[in-house]
Tab-separated table of C-alpha atoms and ligand atoms in Angstrom:
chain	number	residue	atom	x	y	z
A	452	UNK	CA	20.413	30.443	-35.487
A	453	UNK	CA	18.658	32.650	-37.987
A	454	UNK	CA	15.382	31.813	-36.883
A	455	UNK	CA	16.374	32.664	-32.900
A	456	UNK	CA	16.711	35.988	-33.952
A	457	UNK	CA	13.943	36.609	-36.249
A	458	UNK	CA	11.700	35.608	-33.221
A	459	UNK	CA	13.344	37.491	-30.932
A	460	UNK	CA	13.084	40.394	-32.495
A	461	UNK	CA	9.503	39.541	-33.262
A	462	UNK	CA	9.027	38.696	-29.305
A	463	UNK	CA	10.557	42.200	-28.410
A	464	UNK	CA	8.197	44.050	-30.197
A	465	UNK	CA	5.479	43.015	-28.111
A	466	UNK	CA	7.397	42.640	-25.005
A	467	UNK	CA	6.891	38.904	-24.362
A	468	UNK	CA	9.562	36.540	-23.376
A	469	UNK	CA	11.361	33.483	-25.130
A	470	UNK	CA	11.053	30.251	-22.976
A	471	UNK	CA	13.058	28.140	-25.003
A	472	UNK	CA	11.813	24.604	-24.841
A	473	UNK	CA	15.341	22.270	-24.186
A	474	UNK	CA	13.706	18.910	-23.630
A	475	UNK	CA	15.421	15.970	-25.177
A	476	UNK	CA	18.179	18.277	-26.139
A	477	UNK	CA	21.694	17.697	-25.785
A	478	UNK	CA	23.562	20.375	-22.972
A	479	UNK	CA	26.061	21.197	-25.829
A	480	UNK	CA	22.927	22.828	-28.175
A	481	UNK	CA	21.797	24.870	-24.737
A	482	UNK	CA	25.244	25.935	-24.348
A	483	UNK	CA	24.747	27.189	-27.799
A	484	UNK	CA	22.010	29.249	-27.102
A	485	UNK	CA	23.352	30.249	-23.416
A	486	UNK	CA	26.155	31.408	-25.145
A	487	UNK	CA	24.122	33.775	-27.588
A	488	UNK	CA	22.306	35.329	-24.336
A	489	UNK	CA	19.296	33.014	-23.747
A	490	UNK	CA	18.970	32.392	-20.318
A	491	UNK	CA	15.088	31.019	-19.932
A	492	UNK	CA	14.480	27.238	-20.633
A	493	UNK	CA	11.506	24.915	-20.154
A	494	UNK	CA	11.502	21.632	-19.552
A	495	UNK	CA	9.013	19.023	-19.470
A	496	UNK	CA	10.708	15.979	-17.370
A	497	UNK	CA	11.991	16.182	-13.460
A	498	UNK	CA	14.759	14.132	-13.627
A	499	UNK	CA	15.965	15.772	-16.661
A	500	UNK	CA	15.482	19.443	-15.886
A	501	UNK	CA	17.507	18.823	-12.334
A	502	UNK	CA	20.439	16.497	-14.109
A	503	UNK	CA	21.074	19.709	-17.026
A	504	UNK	CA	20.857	22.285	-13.535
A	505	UNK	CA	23.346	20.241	-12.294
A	506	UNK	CA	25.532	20.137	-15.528
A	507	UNK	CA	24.680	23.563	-16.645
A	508	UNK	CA	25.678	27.515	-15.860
A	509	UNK	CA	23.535	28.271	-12.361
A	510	UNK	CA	22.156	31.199	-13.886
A	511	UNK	CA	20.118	29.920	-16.251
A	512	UNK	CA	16.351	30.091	-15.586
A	513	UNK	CA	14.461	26.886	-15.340
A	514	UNK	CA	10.726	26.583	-16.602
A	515	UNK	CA	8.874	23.112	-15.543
A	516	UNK	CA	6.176	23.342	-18.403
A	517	UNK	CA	5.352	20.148	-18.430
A	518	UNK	CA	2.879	17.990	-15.631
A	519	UNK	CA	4.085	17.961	-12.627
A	520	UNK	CA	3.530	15.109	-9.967
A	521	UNK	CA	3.507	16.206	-6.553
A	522	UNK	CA	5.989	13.342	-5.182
A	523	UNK	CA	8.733	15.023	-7.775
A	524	UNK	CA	8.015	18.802	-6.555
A	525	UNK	CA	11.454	18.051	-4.371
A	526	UNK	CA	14.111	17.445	-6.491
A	527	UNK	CA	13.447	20.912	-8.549
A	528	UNK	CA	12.498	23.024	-5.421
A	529	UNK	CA	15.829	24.491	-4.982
A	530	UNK	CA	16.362	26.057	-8.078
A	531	UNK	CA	13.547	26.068	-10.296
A	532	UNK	CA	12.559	29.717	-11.282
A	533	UNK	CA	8.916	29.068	-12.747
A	534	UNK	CA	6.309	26.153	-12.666
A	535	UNK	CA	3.998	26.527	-15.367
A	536	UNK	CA	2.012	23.758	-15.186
A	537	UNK	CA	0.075	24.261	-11.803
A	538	UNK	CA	-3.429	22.267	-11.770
A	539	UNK	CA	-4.313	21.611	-8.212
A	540	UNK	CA	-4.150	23.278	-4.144
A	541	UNK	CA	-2.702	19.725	-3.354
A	542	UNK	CA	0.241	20.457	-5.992
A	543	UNK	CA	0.155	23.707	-4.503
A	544	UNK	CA	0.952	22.699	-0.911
A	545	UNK	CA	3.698	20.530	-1.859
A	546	UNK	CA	5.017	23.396	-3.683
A	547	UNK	CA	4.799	25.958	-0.992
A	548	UNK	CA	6.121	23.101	1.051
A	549	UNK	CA	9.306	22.434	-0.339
A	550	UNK	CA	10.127	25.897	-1.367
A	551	UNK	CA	9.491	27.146	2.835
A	552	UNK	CA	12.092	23.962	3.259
A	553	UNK	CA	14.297	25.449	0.209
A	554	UNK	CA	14.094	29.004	1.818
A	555	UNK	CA	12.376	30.835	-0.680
A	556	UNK	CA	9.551	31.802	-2.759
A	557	UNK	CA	8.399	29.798	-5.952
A	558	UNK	CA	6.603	31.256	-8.822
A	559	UNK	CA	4.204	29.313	-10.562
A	560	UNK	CA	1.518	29.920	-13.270
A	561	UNK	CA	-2.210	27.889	-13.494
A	562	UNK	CA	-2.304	25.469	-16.212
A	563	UNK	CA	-6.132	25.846	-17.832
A	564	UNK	CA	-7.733	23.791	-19.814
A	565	UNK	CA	-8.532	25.881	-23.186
A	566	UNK	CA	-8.404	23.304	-25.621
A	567	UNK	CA	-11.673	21.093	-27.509
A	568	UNK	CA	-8.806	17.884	-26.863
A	569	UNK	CA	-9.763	15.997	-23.594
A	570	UNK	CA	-6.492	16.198	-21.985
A	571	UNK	CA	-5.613	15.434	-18.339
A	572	UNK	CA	-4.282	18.239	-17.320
A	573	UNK	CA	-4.939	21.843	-16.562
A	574	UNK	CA	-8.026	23.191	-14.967
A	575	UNK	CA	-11.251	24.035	-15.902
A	576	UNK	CA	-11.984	28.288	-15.104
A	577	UNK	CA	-15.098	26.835	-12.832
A	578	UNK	CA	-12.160	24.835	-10.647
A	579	UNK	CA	-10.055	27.502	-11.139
A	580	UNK	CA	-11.748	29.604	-9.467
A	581	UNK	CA	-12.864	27.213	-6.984
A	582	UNK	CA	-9.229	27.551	-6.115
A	583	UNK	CA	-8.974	30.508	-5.860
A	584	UNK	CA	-12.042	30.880	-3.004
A	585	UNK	CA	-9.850	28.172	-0.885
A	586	UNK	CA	-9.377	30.300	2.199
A	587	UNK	CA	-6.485	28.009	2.704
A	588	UNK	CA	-4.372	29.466	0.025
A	589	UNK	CA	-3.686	32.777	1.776
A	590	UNK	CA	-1.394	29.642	4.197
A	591	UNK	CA	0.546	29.477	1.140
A	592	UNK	CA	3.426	32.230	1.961
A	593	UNK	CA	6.034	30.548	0.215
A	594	UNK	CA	4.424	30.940	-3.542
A	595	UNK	CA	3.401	33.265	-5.905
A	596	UNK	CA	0.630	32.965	-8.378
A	597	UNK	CA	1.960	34.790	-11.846
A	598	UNK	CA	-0.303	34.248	-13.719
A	599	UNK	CA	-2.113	31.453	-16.229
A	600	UNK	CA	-0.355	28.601	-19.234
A	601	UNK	CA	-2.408	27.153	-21.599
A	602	UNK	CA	-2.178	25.190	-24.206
A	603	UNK	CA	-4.395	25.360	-27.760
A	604	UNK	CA	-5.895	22.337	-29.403
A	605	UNK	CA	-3.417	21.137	-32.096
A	606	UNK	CA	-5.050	22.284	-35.279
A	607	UNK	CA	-5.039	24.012	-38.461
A	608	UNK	CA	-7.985	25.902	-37.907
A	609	UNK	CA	-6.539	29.319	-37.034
A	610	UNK	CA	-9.995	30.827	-35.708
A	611	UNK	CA	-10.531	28.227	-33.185
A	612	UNK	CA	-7.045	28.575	-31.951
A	613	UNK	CA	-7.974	32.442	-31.579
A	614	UNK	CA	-10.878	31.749	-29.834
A	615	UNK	CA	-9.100	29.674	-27.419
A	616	UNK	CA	-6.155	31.942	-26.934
A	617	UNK	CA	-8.650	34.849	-26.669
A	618	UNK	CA	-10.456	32.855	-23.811
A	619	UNK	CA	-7.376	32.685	-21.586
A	620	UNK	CA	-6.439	36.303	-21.839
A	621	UNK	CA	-9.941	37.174	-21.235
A	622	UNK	CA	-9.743	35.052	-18.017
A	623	UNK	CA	-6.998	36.111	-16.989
A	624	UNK	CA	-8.227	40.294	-17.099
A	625	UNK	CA	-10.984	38.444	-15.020
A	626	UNK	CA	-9.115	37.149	-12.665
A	627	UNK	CA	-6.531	40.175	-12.690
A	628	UNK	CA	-9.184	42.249	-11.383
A	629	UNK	CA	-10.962	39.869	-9.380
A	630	UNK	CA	-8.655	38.688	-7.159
A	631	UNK	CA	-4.949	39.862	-8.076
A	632	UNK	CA	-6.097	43.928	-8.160
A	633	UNK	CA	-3.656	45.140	-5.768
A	634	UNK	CA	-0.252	42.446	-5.974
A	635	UNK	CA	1.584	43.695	-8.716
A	636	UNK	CA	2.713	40.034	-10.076
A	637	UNK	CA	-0.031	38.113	-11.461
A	638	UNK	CA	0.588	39.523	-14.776
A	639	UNK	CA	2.031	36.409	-16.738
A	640	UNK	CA	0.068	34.751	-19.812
A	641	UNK	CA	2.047	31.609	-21.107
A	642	UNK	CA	0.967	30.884	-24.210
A	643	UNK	CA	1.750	29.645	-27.837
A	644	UNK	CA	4.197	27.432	-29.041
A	645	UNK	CA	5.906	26.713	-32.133
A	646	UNK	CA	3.168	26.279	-34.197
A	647	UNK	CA	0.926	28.923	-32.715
A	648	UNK	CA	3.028	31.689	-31.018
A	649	UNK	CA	2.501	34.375	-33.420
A	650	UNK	CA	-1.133	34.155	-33.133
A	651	UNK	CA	-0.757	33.734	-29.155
A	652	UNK	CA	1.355	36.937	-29.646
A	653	UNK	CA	-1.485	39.021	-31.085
A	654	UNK	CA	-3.600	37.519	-28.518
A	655	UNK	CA	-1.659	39.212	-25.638
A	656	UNK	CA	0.484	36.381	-24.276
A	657	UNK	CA	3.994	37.573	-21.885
A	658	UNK	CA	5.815	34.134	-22.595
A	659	UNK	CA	5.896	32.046	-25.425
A	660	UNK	CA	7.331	28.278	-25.079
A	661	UNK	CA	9.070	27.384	-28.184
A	662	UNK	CA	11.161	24.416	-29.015
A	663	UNK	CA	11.587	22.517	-32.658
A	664	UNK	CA	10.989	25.454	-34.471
A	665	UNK	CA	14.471	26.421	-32.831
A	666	UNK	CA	16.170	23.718	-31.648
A	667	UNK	CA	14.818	20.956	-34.274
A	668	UNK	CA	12.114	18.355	-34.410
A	669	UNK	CA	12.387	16.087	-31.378
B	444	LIG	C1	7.077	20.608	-25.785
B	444	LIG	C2	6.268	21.723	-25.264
B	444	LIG	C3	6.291	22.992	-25.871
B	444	LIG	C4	7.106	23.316	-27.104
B	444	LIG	O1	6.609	22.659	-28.210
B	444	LIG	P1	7.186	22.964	-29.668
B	444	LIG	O2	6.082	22.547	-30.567
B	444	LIG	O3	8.416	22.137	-29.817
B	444	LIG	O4	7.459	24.408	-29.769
B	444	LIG	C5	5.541	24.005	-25.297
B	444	LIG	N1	4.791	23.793	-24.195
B	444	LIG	C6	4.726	22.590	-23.594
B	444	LIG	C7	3.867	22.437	-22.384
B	444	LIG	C8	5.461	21.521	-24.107
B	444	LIG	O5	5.394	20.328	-23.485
């Protein structure tokens, strides 16, 4: 447990927020952490995120970090308390959709793509922004855009990792002023992971998502 508080205490210094990462792990080892005070976890599967709600203390705050398909938006839309992982207006429908049918508001953050990988998901800052021009999003009542996740290409090269992590933020001031000026919650970066957070850290990020480093190698 050592290592929880060692990055806590590194996390509070710049006043960024612990998403533990909990997938594949057993409910007993969240207990464990619930029990020390931790109340954010992410998750990366449907199923499993709503089958540990279900088994789990209903305070706890639920983070779907990893893709989500729009057909699976339902069985988390009750209770989830932040998608990360946002990469389309479709996704964003069936969001706003299901939370208006849940009775409430769900926050979610745009995935972008930052890293030199070709991965799948996230989006690019020219269809990001193509997005965010969608008249049809001011429909939306039932979200709330919190910001921006991304996720750095796996690497030892520290300066690239910068550069990407630099990127985002910068976006995200961009974007801040462009078209979230006057609503007081786009304000979220998710960034950095196990391997990465402290430089994500330095690089301005609200929310870190870490898992083996605490809980163990998956
Ligand atoms: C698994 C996962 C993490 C945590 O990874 P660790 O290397 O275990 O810290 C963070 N973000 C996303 C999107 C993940 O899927």
């Amino acid at each position: 447990m050592n290592i929880y508080n060692e990055i806590l205490e590194e996390l509070s210094l710049y006043n960024a927020k612990l998403v533990l990462v909990s997938k594949t792990k057993p409910v007993d080892q969240i207990l464990n952490f619930y029990d020390l005070g931790q109340r954010d976890f992410g998750e990366n599967r449907v199923q499993e995120m709503a089958a540990k709600h279900e088994e789990l203390p209903k305070d706890i705050l639920w983070h779907q970090i990893g893709h989500l398909q729009k057909n699976k938006v339902k069985y988390i839309a009750p209770f989830v308390h932040l998608i990360h992982s946002v990469d389309s207006l479709d996704l964003l429908k069936e969001i706003n959709k299901r939370a208006k049918s849940n009775n409430r508001t769900i926050d979610v953050l745009l995935q972008i793509k930052i890293a030199l990988e070709d991965t799948k998901f996230g989006l690019s800052q020219e269809d990001c922004i193509f997005l965010l021009n969608n008249k049809e999003l001011n429909t939306l009542q039932n979200i709330r855009i919190c910001g921006l996740m991304g996720m750095a290409t796996f690497t030892d090269d520290e300066d690239e990792i910068i550069r990407e992590f630099k990127s985002l933020k910068d976006f995200h001031s961009k974007l801040k002023s462009e078209y979230f000026s006057d609503n007081d919650y786009f304000k979220e970066l998710s960034m950095g992971m196990s391997s990465d957070y402290k430089l994500a850290l330095r690089e301005g990020a609200t929310m870190v998502r870490i898992g083996s480093l605490i809980m163990g190698s998956r």
